[in-house]
mmCIF file of C-alpha atoms in Angstrom:
data_model
loop_
_atom_site.group_PDB
_atom_site.id
_atom_site.type_symbol
_atom_site.label_atom_id
_atom_site.label_comp_id
_atom_site.label_asym_id
_atom_site.label_seq_id
_atom_site.Cartn_x
_atom_site.Cartn_y
_atom_site.Cartn_z
ATOM 1 C CA MET A 27 118.921 50.606 -67.677
ATOM 2 C CA GLU A 28 120.204 53.722 -69.808
ATOM 3 C CA HIS A 29 123.458 52.208 -70.357
ATOM 4 C CA LEU A 30 121.402 48.846 -71.751
ATOM 5 C CA LEU A 31 119.577 50.952 -74.126
ATOM 6 C CA GLU A 32 122.653 52.553 -75.557
ATOM 7 C CA LEU A 33 124.526 49.378 -75.573
ATOM 8 C CA THR A 34 121.572 48.172 -77.646
ATOM 9 C CA ALA A 35 121.996 50.897 -80.191
ATOM 10 C CA VAL A 36 125.202 50.555 -80.725
ATOM 11 C CA VAL A 37 125.375 46.706 -81.662
ATOM 12 C CA THR A 38 122.637 47.172 -83.612
ATOM 13 C CA VAL A 39 124.151 49.950 -85.453
ATOM 14 C CA CYS A 40 127.444 47.853 -85.906
ATOM 15 C CA GLY A 41 125.493 45.296 -86.779
ATOM 16 C CA THR A 42 123.886 46.926 -89.712
ATOM 17 C CA PHE A 43 127.111 48.414 -90.745
ATOM 18 C CA LEU A 44 128.794 45.218 -91.057
ATOM 19 C CA LEU A 45 125.706 43.678 -92.944
ATOM 20 C CA LEU A 46 125.959 46.340 -95.347
ATOM 21 C CA ILE A 47 129.821 45.625 -95.803
ATOM 22 C CA TRP A 48 129.113 42.400 -96.312
ATOM 23 C CA LEU A 49 126.359 43.044 -99.044
ATOM 24 C CA LEU A 50 128.829 45.461 -100.895
ATOM 25 C CA LYS A 51 131.642 42.564 -101.036
ATOM 26 C CA SER A 52 129.151 40.192 -102.554
ATOM 27 C CA LEU A 53 128.014 42.506 -104.934
ATOM 28 C CA LEU A 54 131.639 43.094 -106.059
ATOM 29 C CA VAL A 55 132.118 39.401 -106.926
ATOM 30 C CA THR A 56 129.683 40.575 -110.212
ATOM 31 C CA PRO A 57 128.448 37.200 -111.650
ATOM 32 C CA VAL A 58 129.350 36.026 -114.982
ATOM 33 C CA PRO A 59 126.729 35.136 -117.149
ATOM 34 C CA THR A 60 126.739 31.572 -118.782
ATOM 35 C CA ASP A 61 124.397 29.425 -120.646
ATOM 36 C CA ARG A 62 124.494 25.985 -121.737
ATOM 37 C CA ASP A 63 126.631 26.608 -124.735
ATOM 38 C CA THR A 64 129.397 28.374 -122.815
ATOM 39 C CA GLU A 65 131.627 27.111 -119.698
ATOM 40 C CA LEU A 66 133.909 29.190 -117.712
ATOM 41 C CA TYR A 67 137.447 27.669 -116.850
ATOM 42 C CA MET A 68 139.523 29.411 -114.557
ATOM 43 C CA VAL A 69 143.310 28.354 -114.738
ATOM 44 C CA VAL A 70 145.636 28.834 -111.873
ATOM 45 C CA THR A 71 149.204 28.322 -112.630
ATOM 46 C CA ALA A 72 151.739 27.143 -110.074
ATOM 47 C CA LYS A 73 155.187 26.607 -109.728
ATOM 48 C CA GLY A 74 157.926 26.208 -106.950
ATOM 49 C CA ASP A 75 156.494 26.290 -103.643
ATOM 50 C CA ALA A 76 152.935 27.281 -104.687
ATOM 51 C CA GLN A 77 152.967 29.870 -102.197
ATOM 52 C CA GLY A 78 149.413 31.264 -101.868
ATOM 53 C CA LEU A 79 147.804 28.335 -103.860
ATOM 54 C CA GLU A 80 145.724 27.279 -101.170
ATOM 55 C CA GLN A 81 144.381 30.592 -100.259
ATOM 56 C CA THR A 82 143.728 31.203 -104.043
ATOM 57 C CA LEU A 83 142.009 27.748 -104.350
ATOM 58 C CA GLN A 84 139.720 28.485 -101.177
ATOM 59 C CA SER A 85 138.544 31.684 -102.873
ATOM 60 C CA LEU A 86 137.657 30.676 -106.053
ATOM 61 C CA GLN A 87 135.974 27.292 -104.374
ATOM 62 C CA TRP A 88 134.033 29.978 -102.185
ATOM 63 C CA ILE A 89 133.020 31.873 -105.496
ATOM 64 C CA ARG A 90 131.805 28.805 -107.205
ATOM 65 C CA GLU A 91 129.842 27.431 -104.371
ATOM 66 C CA GLU A 92 128.095 30.416 -103.462
ATOM 67 C CA GLY A 93 126.741 29.999 -106.882
ATOM 68 C CA ARG A 94 128.509 33.709 -107.781
ATOM 69 C CA ILE A 95 130.493 32.210 -110.706
ATOM 70 C CA PRO A 96 129.730 28.569 -112.187
ATOM 71 C CA MET A 97 133.257 27.580 -113.275
ATOM 72 C CA THR A 98 135.554 24.497 -113.743
ATOM 73 C CA LEU A 99 138.833 25.027 -111.276
ATOM 74 C CA VAL A 100 142.279 23.998 -113.505
ATOM 75 C CA VAL A 101 145.533 23.895 -111.662
ATOM 76 C CA CYS A 102 148.314 24.026 -114.046
ATOM 77 C CA ASP A 103 151.596 22.821 -113.073
ATOM 78 C CA CYS A 104 154.473 24.758 -114.152
ATOM 79 C CA GLY A 105 157.002 23.200 -112.300
ATOM 80 C CA MET A 106 155.443 22.655 -109.008
ATOM 81 C CA GLY A 107 157.658 21.319 -106.075
ATOM 82 C CA ASP A 108 156.317 18.481 -103.613
ATOM 83 C CA GLU A 109 154.647 20.987 -101.225
ATOM 84 C CA GLY A 110 152.464 22.347 -103.998
ATOM 85 C CA LYS A 111 151.767 18.632 -105.782
ATOM 86 C CA ARG A 112 150.652 17.687 -102.070
ATOM 87 C CA LEU A 113 148.569 20.635 -101.990
ATOM 88 C CA VAL A 114 146.791 20.067 -105.058
ATOM 89 C CA SER A 115 146.381 16.245 -104.544
ATOM 90 C CA ALA A 116 144.308 16.985 -101.335
ATOM 91 C CA GLU A 117 140.920 15.863 -101.870
ATOM 92 C CA LYS A 118 139.142 18.767 -100.782
ATOM 93 C CA TRP A 119 139.577 20.851 -103.984
ATOM 94 C CA ASP A 120 137.438 19.996 -106.752
ATOM 95 C CA ALA A 121 139.728 20.923 -109.610
ATOM 96 C CA ILE A 122 141.188 19.303 -112.560
ATOM 97 C CA TYR A 123 145.254 19.239 -112.205
ATOM 98 C CA CYS A 124 147.349 19.302 -115.326
ATOM 99 C CA THR A 125 150.450 20.354 -117.091
ATOM 100 C CA PRO A 126 150.927 23.023 -119.649
ATOM 101 C CA ASP A 127 151.163 20.546 -122.553
ATOM 102 C CA GLY A 128 147.678 19.111 -121.235
ATOM 103 C CA LEU A 129 145.760 22.171 -120.847
ATOM 104 C CA GLY A 130 144.163 22.414 -124.112
ATOM 105 C CA ASP A 131 143.294 19.165 -124.165
ATOM 106 C CA ILE A 132 141.132 19.480 -121.081
ATOM 107 C CA THR A 133 138.605 21.907 -122.566
ATOM 108 C CA TRP A 134 138.805 20.355 -126.226
ATOM 109 C CA GLN A 135 138.043 16.685 -124.452
ATOM 110 C CA LYS A 136 134.803 18.205 -122.264
ATOM 111 C CA GLY A 137 133.575 19.554 -125.370
ATOM 112 C CA ARG A 138 133.782 16.585 -127.633
ATOM 113 C CA ASN A 139 132.304 14.340 -124.815
ATOM 114 C CA GLU A 140 128.989 16.814 -124.084
ATOM 115 C CA SER A 141 128.372 17.316 -128.223
ATOM 116 C CA GLU A 142 128.907 13.265 -128.445
ATOM 117 C CA ALA A 143 126.071 12.763 -125.630
ATOM 118 C CA GLN A 144 123.898 15.149 -127.595
#
């Protein structure tokens, strides 16, 4: 019985410690305040095999889905290979795909469409 109480205490302390670490990690991802008149674009440039692109997109999508930072993800193709293009074209990413030449058009067109709608 004594070992069961010790085990329960250890599990409780470890669980509390892990919860505190998780909360601290969440606080480090500081929300960026935005309002109706501002919008945040996160541009990820990728070239070659785009190693690490999937992990980067997963992380940014998690931040956005958690409601931490409302943003539009943009993947800019700066000479990606076939593997990188295949990764970006997967439907699991809610991201805009463009080339460096089209990067300015994305923000300009979006702002123009919203002002015309008002």
